[in-house]
Amino acid sequence: MIASGIVVFTVVWWVAFFAALPFGVTARHEDDSVTPVEGAEPAAPVRPHLLPKALVATAVAAVLTALYLTGLALGWFSLRGVFA
């Protein structure tokens, strides 16, 4: 049960993190206050805000993993026989 909890947390964390990446991002070509840099991608984010997005992903993953482990422990669903 511990291994499945770690796997569920890891998968949910990455999915939530990638889902949060596009929110609140301004590209270089959209921000007039940024001076163009030679060789820089115009669509690159000015400030990606990765730490807040990682914290949101951690909170979402923690809640969903807790629900998964609670449901498994209380017998709301069972994984027995799924891989047999």
XYZ file of C-alpha atoms in Angstrom:
84
model
C 0.000 0.000 0.000
C 2.918 2.347 0.661
C 4.404 1.706 -2.764
C 1.098 2.353 -4.510
C 0.698 5.577 -2.519
C 4.133 6.774 -3.622
C 3.392 5.911 -7.237
C -0.013 7.628 -7.154
C 1.467 10.727 -5.504
C 4.280 10.950 -8.067
C 2.009 10.513 -11.091
C -0.611 12.954 -9.787
C 2.089 15.482 -8.860
C 3.535 15.532 -12.387
C 0.106 15.716 -14.011
C -0.940 18.590 -11.728
C 2.385 20.383 -12.275
C 2.160 20.175 -16.062
C -1.484 21.257 -15.910
C -0.527 24.326 -13.835
C 2.384 25.442 -16.028
C 0.438 27.537 -18.575
C -1.497 29.555 -15.962
C -0.321 33.074 -15.199
C 2.468 33.064 -17.764
C 3.293 36.034 -19.975
C 5.440 35.379 -23.013
C 8.295 37.685 -23.947
C 6.524 38.868 -27.096
C 3.417 39.792 -25.062
C 5.254 41.896 -22.480
C 6.273 45.332 -23.762
C 8.547 46.020 -20.776
C 10.951 43.215 -21.775
C 13.686 44.170 -24.182
C 14.266 41.629 -26.937
C 17.337 39.471 -26.468
C 19.189 38.064 -29.445
C 18.739 34.294 -29.576
C 15.946 34.165 -26.968
C 12.712 32.422 -27.874
C 9.892 35.026 -28.134
C 7.396 32.573 -26.632
C 9.552 31.926 -23.551
C 7.879 33.013 -20.315
C 9.089 36.179 -18.653
C 8.468 34.870 -15.121
C 7.359 31.208 -14.995
C 6.522 31.204 -11.231
C 7.643 27.588 -10.818
C 7.701 27.463 -7.002
C 4.026 28.417 -6.498
C 3.039 25.960 -9.226
C 5.072 23.206 -7.570
C 3.368 23.970 -4.245
C -0.067 23.795 -5.864
C 0.883 20.498 -7.502
C 2.042 19.169 -4.125
C -1.216 20.140 -2.440
C -3.340 18.609 -5.201
C -1.269 15.418 -5.186
C -1.439 15.155 -1.392
C -5.232 15.510 -1.324
C -5.838 13.064 -4.171
C -3.361 10.538 -2.742
C -5.026 10.802 0.669
C -8.421 10.157 -0.951
C -6.989 7.183 -2.852
C -5.395 5.641 0.257
C -8.502 6.308 2.348
C -10.701 4.641 -0.235
C -8.344 1.694 -0.416
C -8.189 1.317 3.379
C -11.957 1.649 3.888
C -12.787 -0.737 1.090
C -14.520 1.748 -1.193
C -12.707 -0.065 -3.990
C -10.228 -2.885 -4.250
C -7.300 -3.603 -6.506
C -7.308 -7.328 -5.721
C -7.732 -9.417 -8.815
C -7.088 -6.528 -11.175
C -3.695 -7.820 -12.229
C -4.357 -11.534 -11.697
